[in-house]
mmCIF file of C-alpha atoms and ligand atoms in Angstrom:
data_model
loop_
_atom_site.group_PDB
_atom_site.id
_atom_site.type_symbol
_atom_site.label_atom_id
_atom_site.label_comp_id
_atom_site.label_asym_id
_atom_site.label_seq_id
_atom_site.Cartn_x
_atom_site.Cartn_y
_atom_site.Cartn_z
ATOM 1 C CA MET A 1044 63.188 12.145 24.802
ATOM 2 C CA LYS A 1045 65.140 9.338 23.159
ATOM 3 C CA THR A 1046 65.426 6.058 25.027
ATOM 4 C CA PHE A 1047 68.488 3.989 24.191
ATOM 5 C CA TYR A 1048 67.268 0.476 24.816
ATOM 6 C CA ASN A 1049 69.638 -2.385 25.481
ATOM 7 C CA HIS A 1050 68.106 -5.070 23.301
ATOM 8 C CA LEU A 1051 70.650 -7.548 24.690
ATOM 9 C CA HIS A 1052 69.761 -6.971 28.363
ATOM 10 C CA ALA A 1053 67.932 -10.288 28.720
ATOM 11 C CA GLN A 1054 71.173 -12.123 27.943
ATOM 12 C CA HIS A 1055 72.016 -11.278 31.548
ATOM 13 C CA GLN A 1056 69.646 -13.440 33.540
ATOM 14 C CA GLY A 1057 71.030 -14.601 36.863
ATOM 15 C CA LYS A 1058 69.600 -17.709 38.449
ATOM 16 C CA VAL A 1059 70.239 -17.289 42.184
ATOM 17 C CA GLU A 1060 71.987 -14.919 44.555
ATOM 18 C CA MET A 1061 73.145 -15.241 48.155
ATOM 19 C CA PHE A 1062 70.598 -13.537 50.421
ATOM 20 C CA ARG A 1063 70.352 -13.963 54.211
ATOM 21 C CA GLY A 1064 72.151 -17.275 54.227
ATOM 22 C CA ALA A 1065 70.341 -18.874 51.313
ATOM 23 C CA LEU A 1066 70.486 -18.948 47.549
ATOM 24 C CA VAL A 1067 67.289 -17.217 46.400
ATOM 25 C CA PRO A 1068 65.976 -16.295 42.931
ATOM 26 C CA CYS A 1069 67.572 -13.088 41.644
ATOM 27 C CA PHE A 1070 65.728 -9.826 42.271
ATOM 28 C CA GLU A 1071 67.398 -8.158 39.301
ATOM 29 C CA VAL A 1072 65.372 -9.771 36.495
ATOM 30 C CA PRO A 1073 64.864 -8.987 32.782
ATOM 31 C CA ALA A 1074 61.173 -8.169 33.354
ATOM 32 C CA ARG A 1075 62.279 -4.937 35.089
ATOM 33 C CA ALA A 1076 63.452 -3.370 31.851
ATOM 34 C CA ASP A 1077 60.535 -4.870 29.899
ATOM 35 C CA HIS A 1078 58.044 -3.096 32.192
ATOM 36 C CA VAL A 1079 59.781 0.257 31.727
ATOM 37 C CA LEU A 1080 59.815 -0.153 27.952
ATOM 38 C CA ALA A 1081 56.133 -1.173 27.915
ATOM 39 C CA GLU A 1082 55.166 1.873 29.994
ATOM 40 C CA LEU A 1083 57.153 4.217 27.737
ATOM 41 C CA LYS A 1084 55.299 2.803 24.748
ATOM 42 C CA ARG A 1085 51.913 2.953 26.504
ATOM 43 C CA ARG A 1086 52.383 6.667 27.191
ATOM 44 C CA GLN A 1087 54.012 7.254 23.794
ATOM 45 C CA LEU A 1088 56.939 9.006 25.440
ATOM 46 C CA GLY A 1089 59.624 9.465 22.810
ATOM 47 C CA THR A 1090 61.200 6.695 20.789
ATOM 48 C CA ALA A 1091 63.170 3.592 21.741
ATOM 49 C CA VAL A 1092 66.322 3.392 19.651
ATOM 50 C CA ASN A 1093 69.268 1.018 19.467
ATOM 51 C CA PRO A 1094 72.589 2.244 20.833
ATOM 52 C CA GLN A 1095 75.539 3.074 18.604
ATOM 53 C CA SER A 1096 78.767 1.114 19.011
ATOM 54 C CA PHE A 1097 81.765 2.740 20.644
ATOM 55 C CA ASP A 1098 85.295 1.527 20.760
ATOM 56 C CA ASP A 1099 86.744 0.043 23.887
ATOM 57 C CA SER A 1100 88.574 3.237 24.859
ATOM 58 C CA ALA A 1101 85.211 4.466 26.181
ATOM 59 C CA LEU A 1102 85.352 1.602 28.709
ATOM 60 C CA THR A 1103 89.060 1.798 29.543
ATOM 61 C CA SER A 1104 88.618 5.451 30.475
ATOM 62 C CA ILE A 1105 86.734 4.182 33.552
ATOM 63 C CA HIS A 1106 87.643 0.498 34.047
ATOM 64 C CA SER A 1107 91.063 -1.129 34.330
ATOM 65 C CA PRO A 1108 92.295 -3.243 31.408
ATOM 66 C CA ARG A 1109 92.800 -6.329 33.574
ATOM 67 C CA TYR A 1110 89.221 -6.081 34.919
ATOM 68 C CA LEU A 1111 87.759 -5.665 31.411
ATOM 69 C CA ASN A 1112 89.832 -8.614 30.239
ATOM 70 C CA PHE A 1113 88.449 -10.657 33.128
ATOM 71 C CA LEU A 1114 84.852 -9.754 32.258
ATOM 72 C CA ALA A 1115 85.385 -10.580 28.584
ATOM 73 C CA THR A 1116 86.905 -13.996 29.299
ATOM 74 C CA ALA A 1117 85.298 -15.082 32.606
ATOM 75 C CA TRP A 1118 82.558 -17.248 31.129
ATOM 76 C CA ASP A 1119 84.944 -19.154 28.866
ATOM 77 C CA GLN A 1120 87.359 -19.688 31.759
ATOM 78 C CA TRP A 1121 84.472 -20.979 33.895
ATOM 79 C CA VAL A 1122 83.259 -23.480 31.311
ATOM 80 C CA ALA A 1123 86.840 -24.577 30.561
ATOM 81 C CA LEU A 1124 87.133 -25.688 34.197
ATOM 82 C CA ASP A 1125 84.256 -28.141 33.728
ATOM 83 C CA ALA A 1126 81.803 -28.319 30.837
ATOM 84 C CA ALA A 1127 78.998 -28.922 33.372
ATOM 85 C CA ASN A 1128 79.587 -25.392 34.687
ATOM 86 C CA ALA A 1129 77.689 -24.080 31.664
ATOM 87 C CA ASP A 1130 74.443 -24.848 33.523
ATOM 88 C CA LYS A 1131 75.390 -22.731 36.555
ATOM 89 C CA ASP A 1132 76.214 -19.080 37.033
ATOM 90 C CA ILE A 1133 79.490 -17.875 38.480
ATOM 91 C CA LEU A 1134 79.122 -16.689 42.088
ATOM 92 C CA PRO A 1135 82.124 -15.491 44.073
ATOM 93 C CA SER A 1136 82.900 -17.183 47.371
ATOM 94 C CA VAL A 1137 86.338 -15.916 48.428
ATOM 95 C CA TRP A 1138 87.698 -12.361 48.622
ATOM 96 C CA PRO A 1139 90.890 -10.564 49.536
ATOM 97 C CA THR A 1140 90.295 -8.365 52.586
ATOM 98 C CA ARG A 1141 92.612 -6.186 54.706
ATOM 99 C CA THR A 1142 96.271 -7.366 54.664
ATOM 100 C CA PHE A 1143 95.864 -9.389 51.421
ATOM 101 C CA ARG A 1144 97.527 -8.455 48.141
ATOM 102 C CA THR A 1145 95.449 -7.405 45.164
ATOM 103 C CA ASP A 1146 98.244 -6.471 42.755
ATOM 104 C CA ILE A 1147 98.820 -10.053 41.584
ATOM 105 C CA GLU A 1148 96.035 -11.706 39.622
ATOM 106 C CA PRO A 1149 95.804 -15.308 40.858
ATOM 107 C CA GLU A 1150 95.700 -18.174 38.370
ATOM 108 C CA ASN A 1151 92.912 -19.959 40.230
ATOM 109 C CA PHE A 1152 89.586 -18.962 38.673
ATOM 110 C CA SER A 1153 87.608 -18.664 41.933
ATOM 111 C CA ALA A 1154 90.352 -16.448 43.297
ATOM 112 C CA LYS A 1155 90.165 -14.247 40.209
ATOM 113 C CA VAL A 1156 86.380 -13.904 40.608
ATOM 114 C CA GLY A 1157 86.915 -12.801 44.206
ATOM 115 C CA LEU A 1158 89.637 -10.334 43.257
ATOM 116 C CA TYR A 1159 87.228 -8.564 40.905
ATOM 117 C CA SER A 1160 84.088 -8.584 43.093
ATOM 118 C CA TYR A 1161 82.806 -7.778 46.559
ATOM 119 C CA ASP A 1162 79.655 -9.786 47.216
ATOM 120 C CA ALA A 1163 77.885 -13.077 46.486
ATOM 121 C CA GLY A 1164 74.711 -11.417 45.295
ATOM 122 C CA SER A 1165 75.826 -10.728 41.738
ATOM 123 C CA PRO A 1166 75.858 -13.830 39.550
ATOM 124 C CA PHE A 1167 77.970 -13.645 36.402
ATOM 125 C CA THR A 1168 76.183 -15.504 33.612
ATOM 126 C CA SER A 1169 76.863 -16.674 30.078
ATOM 127 C CA GLY A 1170 75.460 -13.407 28.720
ATOM 128 C CA THR A 1171 76.633 -10.942 31.345
ATOM 129 C CA TRP A 1172 79.507 -9.471 29.362
ATOM 130 C CA VAL A 1173 77.488 -9.099 26.160
ATOM 131 C CA ALA A 1174 74.606 -7.441 28.035
ATOM 132 C CA ALA A 1175 76.801 -5.179 30.176
ATOM 133 C CA ARG A 1176 78.864 -4.032 27.207
ATOM 134 C CA ALA A 1177 75.740 -3.191 25.178
ATOM 135 C CA GLY A 1178 74.444 -1.391 28.274
ATOM 136 C CA ALA A 1179 77.555 0.768 28.421
ATOM 137 C CA HIS A 1180 76.983 1.576 24.757
ATOM 138 C CA CYS A 1181 73.439 2.687 25.667
ATOM 139 C CA ALA A 1182 74.875 5.018 28.315
ATOM 140 C CA LEU A 1183 77.413 6.370 25.825
ATOM 141 C CA SER A 1184 74.728 6.836 23.176
ATOM 142 C CA ALA A 1185 72.521 8.673 25.671
ATOM 143 C CA ALA A 1186 75.430 10.962 26.583
ATOM 144 C CA GLN A 1187 76.154 11.505 22.888
ATOM 145 C CA ALA A 1188 72.520 12.569 22.342
ATOM 146 C CA LEU A 1189 73.104 15.495 24.723
ATOM 147 C CA LEU A 1190 76.275 16.432 22.863
ATOM 148 C CA ASP A 1191 74.231 16.380 19.654
ATOM 149 C CA GLY A 1192 71.792 18.858 21.182
ATOM 150 C CA ASP A 1193 69.064 16.872 22.936
ATOM 151 C CA ARG A 1194 67.936 18.253 26.282
ATOM 152 C CA ALA A 1195 67.504 14.823 27.846
ATOM 153 C CA SER A 1196 67.982 11.141 27.110
ATOM 154 C CA PHE A 1197 67.432 7.806 28.812
ATOM 155 C CA ALA A 1198 69.630 4.703 28.852
ATOM 156 C CA LEU A 1199 67.234 1.813 29.519
ATOM 157 C CA SER A 1200 69.520 -1.022 30.298
ATOM 158 C CA ARG A 1201 70.435 -3.771 32.672
ATOM 159 C CA PRO A 1202 72.488 -4.945 34.435
ATOM 160 C CA PRO A 1203 72.707 -1.708 36.441
ATOM 161 C CA GLY A 1204 76.039 0.014 37.034
ATOM 162 C CA HIS A 1205 76.499 2.293 40.021
ATOM 163 C CA HIS A 1206 78.103 -0.255 42.365
ATOM 164 C CA ALA A 1207 80.759 -1.265 39.827
ATOM 165 C CA GLY A 1208 84.156 0.279 40.462
ATOM 166 C CA ALA A 1209 87.174 0.695 38.236
ATOM 167 C CA ASP A 1210 88.060 -2.967 38.770
ATOM 168 C CA PHE A 1211 85.256 -4.730 40.592
ATOM 169 C CA PHE A 1212 81.663 -5.880 40.225
ATOM 170 C CA GLY A 1213 79.014 -6.182 42.941
ATOM 171 C CA GLY A 1214 75.468 -5.150 43.798
ATOM 172 C CA TYR A 1215 74.243 -6.569 40.455
ATOM 173 C CA CYS A 1216 76.574 -4.140 38.604
ATOM 174 C CA PHE A 1217 79.471 -4.879 36.221
ATOM 175 C CA LEU A 1218 80.205 -1.757 34.171
ATOM 176 C CA ASN A 1219 79.559 1.670 35.652
ATOM 177 C CA ASN A 1220 77.208 3.128 33.058
ATOM 178 C CA ALA A 1221 76.754 6.478 34.828
ATOM 179 C CA ALA A 1222 80.513 6.987 35.175
ATOM 180 C CA ILE A 1223 81.058 5.990 31.544
ATOM 181 C CA ALA A 1224 78.412 8.514 30.434
ATOM 182 C CA ALA A 1225 79.873 11.290 32.597
ATOM 183 C CA GLN A 1226 83.372 10.620 31.280
ATOM 184 C CA HIS A 1227 82.118 10.695 27.712
ATOM 185 C CA LEU A 1228 80.689 14.172 28.303
ATOM 186 C CA ARG A 1229 84.023 15.276 29.782
ATOM 187 C CA ASP A 1230 86.001 13.794 26.892
ATOM 188 C CA ALA A 1231 83.796 15.688 24.446
ATOM 189 C CA GLY A 1232 84.780 18.961 26.049
ATOM 190 C CA MET A 1233 82.353 19.675 28.857
ATOM 191 C CA LYS A 1234 84.418 21.100 31.706
ATOM 192 C CA LYS A 1235 82.266 20.022 34.639
ATOM 193 C CA VAL A 1236 79.688 17.261 34.925
ATOM 194 C CA ALA A 1237 77.547 16.183 37.885
ATOM 195 C CA VAL A 1238 76.279 12.704 38.698
ATOM 196 C CA LEU A 1239 73.202 12.576 40.925
ATOM 197 C CA ASP A 1240 72.438 9.125 42.299
ATOM 198 C CA VAL A 1241 68.864 8.731 43.543
ATOM 199 C CA ASP A 1242 68.914 4.930 43.846
ATOM 200 C CA TYR A 1243 68.110 3.615 47.344
ATOM 201 C CA HIS A 1244 71.643 2.229 47.585
ATOM 202 C CA HIS A 1245 74.770 4.346 47.744
ATOM 203 C CA GLY A 1246 76.623 4.437 44.415
ATOM 204 C CA ASN A 1247 79.907 3.321 45.886
ATOM 205 C CA GLY A 1248 81.422 2.519 42.497
ATOM 206 C CA THR A 1249 80.676 5.923 41.019
ATOM 207 C CA GLN A 1250 81.911 7.686 44.153
ATOM 208 C CA ALA A 1251 85.166 5.730 44.157
ATOM 209 C CA ILE A 1252 85.798 6.355 40.457
ATOM 210 C CA PHE A 1253 85.534 10.138 40.816
ATOM 211 C CA TYR A 1254 86.614 10.566 44.445
ATOM 212 C CA ASP A 1255 89.855 12.433 43.749
ATOM 213 C CA ARG A 1256 88.582 14.398 40.754
ATOM 214 C CA PRO A 1257 87.440 18.041 40.772
ATOM 215 C CA ASP A 1258 85.709 17.845 37.368
ATOM 216 C CA VAL A 1259 82.921 15.364 38.206
ATOM 217 C CA PHE A 1260 80.664 16.118 41.169
ATOM 218 C CA PHE A 1261 79.001 13.099 42.763
ATOM 219 C CA ALA A 1262 75.903 13.490 44.915
ATOM 220 C CA SER A 1263 73.972 10.556 46.361
ATOM 221 C CA ILE A 1264 70.778 10.235 48.425
ATOM 222 C CA HIS A 1265 70.533 6.758 49.899
ATOM 223 C CA GLY A 1266 69.782 4.459 52.808
ATOM 224 C CA ASP A 1267 72.254 4.957 55.641
ATOM 225 C CA PRO A 1268 75.132 2.513 55.106
ATOM 226 C CA ARG A 1269 75.188 1.754 58.831
ATOM 227 C CA THR A 1270 72.184 -0.470 58.107
ATOM 228 C CA GLU A 1271 71.831 -0.572 54.304
ATOM 229 C CA TYR A 1272 73.752 -2.130 51.424
ATOM 230 C CA PRO A 1273 76.558 -1.517 50.358
ATOM 231 C CA PHE A 1274 77.406 -0.897 54.052
ATOM 232 C CA TYR A 1275 81.071 0.035 53.694
ATOM 233 C CA LEU A 1276 80.773 3.385 51.915
ATOM 234 C CA GLY A 1277 78.298 6.251 51.645
ATOM 235 C CA HIS A 1278 78.689 8.145 54.921
ATOM 236 C CA ALA A 1279 78.141 11.893 55.157
ATOM 237 C CA ASP A 1280 81.779 12.636 56.004
ATOM 238 C CA GLU A 1281 83.013 11.357 52.598
ATOM 239 C CA LYS A 1282 83.615 14.641 50.790
ATOM 240 C CA GLY A 1283 86.221 13.745 48.173
ATOM 241 C CA GLN A 1284 89.985 13.772 48.444
ATOM 242 C CA GLY A 1285 92.943 15.677 47.036
ATOM 243 C CA ALA A 1286 91.854 17.788 44.092
ATOM 244 C CA GLY A 1287 88.412 16.208 44.448
ATOM 245 C CA LEU A 1288 87.822 17.475 47.984
ATOM 246 C CA GLY A 1289 84.395 19.127 48.046
ATOM 247 C CA ALA A 1290 83.159 17.346 44.899
ATOM 248 C CA ASN A 1291 81.442 14.470 46.722
ATOM 249 C CA LEU A 1292 78.194 14.804 48.655
ATOM 250 C CA ASN A 1293 76.531 11.933 50.514
ATOM 251 C CA LEU A 1294 73.088 12.374 52.043
ATOM 252 C CA PRO A 1295 72.339 9.133 53.919
ATOM 253 C CA LEU A 1296 68.811 8.811 55.314
ATOM 254 C CA PRO A 1297 67.331 6.284 57.758
ATOM 255 C CA ARG A 1298 65.094 3.383 56.754
ATOM 256 C CA GLY A 1299 61.491 4.522 56.659
ATOM 257 C CA THR A 1300 62.270 7.963 55.180
ATOM 258 C CA ASN A 1301 59.279 9.443 53.344
ATOM 259 C CA TYR A 1302 59.075 11.684 50.289
ATOM 260 C CA ALA A 1303 58.915 14.981 52.244
ATOM 261 C CA THR A 1304 62.264 14.299 53.917
ATOM 262 C CA TRP A 1305 63.776 12.700 50.819
ATOM 263 C CA ALA A 1306 62.801 15.750 48.725
ATOM 264 C CA GLN A 1307 64.716 18.033 51.127
ATOM 265 C CA ALA A 1308 67.824 15.963 50.429
ATOM 266 C CA LEU A 1309 67.088 16.243 46.713
ATOM 267 C CA ASP A 1310 66.930 20.040 47.013
ATOM 268 C CA THR A 1311 70.221 20.036 48.960
ATOM 269 C CA SER A 1312 71.837 17.944 46.191
ATOM 270 C CA LEU A 1313 70.514 20.129 43.409
ATOM 271 C CA ALA A 1314 71.679 23.314 45.144
ATOM 272 C CA ALA A 1315 75.174 21.805 45.476
ATOM 273 C CA ILE A 1316 75.192 20.761 41.810
ATOM 274 C CA ASP A 1317 74.128 24.276 40.826
ATOM 275 C CA LYS A 1318 76.901 25.806 42.952
ATOM 276 C CA PHE A 1319 79.435 23.393 41.409
ATOM 277 C CA GLY A 1320 78.618 24.779 37.968
ATOM 278 C CA ALA A 1321 77.973 21.545 36.082
ATOM 279 C CA GLU A 1322 77.330 21.765 32.343
ATOM 280 C CA ALA A 1323 75.369 18.513 32.316
ATOM 281 C CA LEU A 1324 73.692 16.135 34.729
ATOM 282 C CA VAL A 1325 73.843 12.338 34.778
ATOM 283 C CA VAL A 1326 71.088 10.826 36.932
ATOM 284 C CA SER A 1327 71.542 7.308 38.284
ATOM 285 C CA LEU A 1328 67.826 6.575 38.231
ATOM 286 C CA GLY A 1329 67.159 3.796 40.710
ATOM 287 C CA MET A 1330 63.497 3.192 41.499
ATOM 288 C CA ASP A 1331 64.092 1.196 44.691
ATOM 289 C CA THR A 1332 63.120 4.189 46.872
ATOM 290 C CA PHE A 1333 59.532 3.043 46.186
ATOM 291 C CA GLU A 1334 57.433 1.988 49.186
ATOM 292 C CA GLY A 1335 56.778 -1.412 47.618
ATOM 293 C CA ASP A 1336 60.399 -2.304 46.917
ATOM 294 C CA PRO A 1337 61.128 -5.768 48.334
ATOM 295 C CA ILE A 1338 64.753 -5.102 49.370
ATOM 296 C CA SER A 1339 64.722 -1.407 50.321
ATOM 297 C CA GLY A 1340 63.359 0.849 53.067
ATOM 298 C CA PHE A 1341 62.092 4.263 51.879
ATOM 299 C CA THR A 1342 58.398 5.015 51.365
ATOM 300 C CA LEU A 1343 58.110 7.028 48.140
ATOM 301 C CA LYS A 1344 54.802 6.599 46.299
ATOM 302 C CA SER A 1345 54.252 6.411 42.542
ATOM 303 C CA ASP A 1346 52.952 10.009 42.308
ATOM 304 C CA ASP A 1347 56.022 11.308 44.148
ATOM 305 C CA TYR A 1348 58.124 10.420 41.104
ATOM 306 C CA LEU A 1349 56.229 13.050 39.104
ATOM 307 C CA ARG A 1350 57.466 15.649 41.605
ATOM 308 C CA VAL A 1351 61.006 14.237 41.299
ATOM 309 C CA GLY A 1352 60.923 14.686 37.515
ATOM 310 C CA GLU A 1353 59.638 18.263 37.865
ATOM 311 C CA ARG A 1354 62.376 19.190 40.325
ATOM 312 C CA LEU A 1355 65.089 17.702 38.134
ATOM 313 C CA ALA A 1356 63.769 19.618 35.118
ATOM 314 C CA ARG A 1357 63.926 22.887 37.047
ATOM 315 C CA VAL A 1358 67.723 22.541 37.307
ATOM 316 C CA GLY A 1359 67.777 23.396 33.609
ATOM 317 C CA LEU A 1360 70.759 21.204 32.667
ATOM 318 C CA PRO A 1361 71.055 18.729 29.790
ATOM 319 C CA THR A 1362 70.301 15.460 31.571
ATOM 320 C CA VAL A 1363 71.083 11.800 30.920
ATOM 321 C CA PHE A 1364 69.007 9.301 32.884
ATOM 322 C CA ILE A 1365 70.610 5.913 33.512
ATOM 323 C CA PHE A 1366 68.400 3.068 34.756
ATOM 324 C CA GLU A 1367 69.748 1.490 37.966
ATOM 325 C CA GLY A 1368 67.861 -0.503 40.666
ATOM 326 C CA GLY A 1369 64.174 -1.005 41.521
ATOM 327 C CA TYR A 1370 62.678 -4.431 42.209
ATOM 328 C CA ALA A 1371 58.946 -3.866 42.612
ATOM 329 C CA VAL A 1372 58.678 -5.308 39.134
ATOM 330 C CA GLU A 1373 55.010 -4.498 38.486
ATOM 331 C CA GLU A 1374 55.454 -0.816 39.383
ATOM 332 C CA VAL A 1375 58.971 -0.082 38.192
ATOM 333 C CA GLY A 1376 57.776 1.003 34.746
ATOM 334 C CA ILE A 1377 55.127 3.403 36.076
ATOM 335 C CA ASN A 1378 57.554 4.911 38.571
ATOM 336 C CA ALA A 1379 60.478 5.391 36.175
ATOM 337 C CA VAL A 1380 58.275 6.804 33.436
ATOM 338 C CA ASN A 1381 56.650 9.175 35.959
ATOM 339 C CA VAL A 1382 60.075 10.769 36.471
ATOM 340 C CA LEU A 1383 60.768 10.960 32.736
ATOM 341 C CA GLU A 1384 57.340 12.209 31.708
ATOM 342 C CA ALA A 1385 57.259 14.924 34.373
ATOM 343 C CA PHE A 1386 60.810 15.942 33.420
ATOM 344 C CA ALA A 1387 59.855 16.221 29.761
HETATM 345 C C1 LIG B 923 72.251 -9.301 48.812
HETATM 346 C C2 LIG B 923 71.418 -8.124 48.348
HETATM 347 C C3 LIG B 923 72.279 -7.076 47.802
HETATM 348 C C4 LIG B 923 71.508 -5.848 47.477
HETATM 349 C C5 LIG B 923 72.042 -5.223 46.238
HETATM 350 C C6 LIG B 923 71.404 -3.928 45.931
HETATM 351 C C7 LIG B 923 71.433 -3.666 44.467
HETATM 352 C C8 LIG B 923 70.877 -2.331 44.120
HETATM 353 N N1 LIG B 923 72.146 -10.423 47.989
HETATM 354 N N2 LIG B 923 71.720 -1.318 44.023
HETATM 355 O O1 LIG B 923 71.324 -0.111 43.669
HETATM 356 O O2 LIG B 923 69.715 -2.098 43.913
HETATM 357 ZN ZN1 LIG B 924 69.549 0.057 44.474
#
């Protein structure tokens, strides 16, 4: 299996994030991807290759032009406000909520940051755009590998993507890599594609992007949003809308859920994807379902990820894996590579 490795990922290195009323060191650190790469090499699982470049139409098919323009220019705008800002990351602090207008982009920079985000946990750094854009190219390259005949591929990249919507960042995510990969498969002629999100957190961005579409099925197994981030989306009654009605499946589970129960939800998802008739599968591979994850609440063990890989392989679809969350830094490589090795 080819791994498309984002060699620019470490350019995105947030300093602090807002967490329980304090600014704390970021959980989403470069070492996460380094551990996965090291474990792939240790087990000699396939080759790590650089992504190809794609033109910006691959991004505008998912994200709005004004949002992409914001991402591309945010750091320069920030430093132009005050040269001393170069030593700090951008963190949003004001947002439009119900009754506010979002059709007019404000001139004030802080107001722009709030327009295009939804939490204060996702610092935007000097290298965020460069890293995120190269990450999207990894996702596109991994999707292209399937089109070129590979059975499976892996986009090893950060920042992650599944919380990013058409025009907002949040949850450590800026560009929605899984959505970009799925759209690339559609644009190349596949009629139906499924995205399966196994990260601990609901993939609100991916769901929102495809919510009214019948051609991309979205299934997600995640911590119940009544208690878990991202809180405001991911309930079981969200089934898609308009032409997309029936093409969205949320399987929220309570904190403390173990592998036996989680695996039943996986089987439910895979049966729905099979019934949908997808030609390819995009897996948002978050490893924060692990028992040792510092910010999550399921209790999967390292060996359970071997079973996950086996079950995914049994679906028999060409599969792109996209790296998402997972913050037990020492174990994230073992756990991710367990899925990939068992799949292969
Ligand atoms: C608040 C913590 C926010 C949790 C973000 C979860 C990111 C993630 N500062 N998504 O899959 O892993
Ligand atoms: Zn997560």
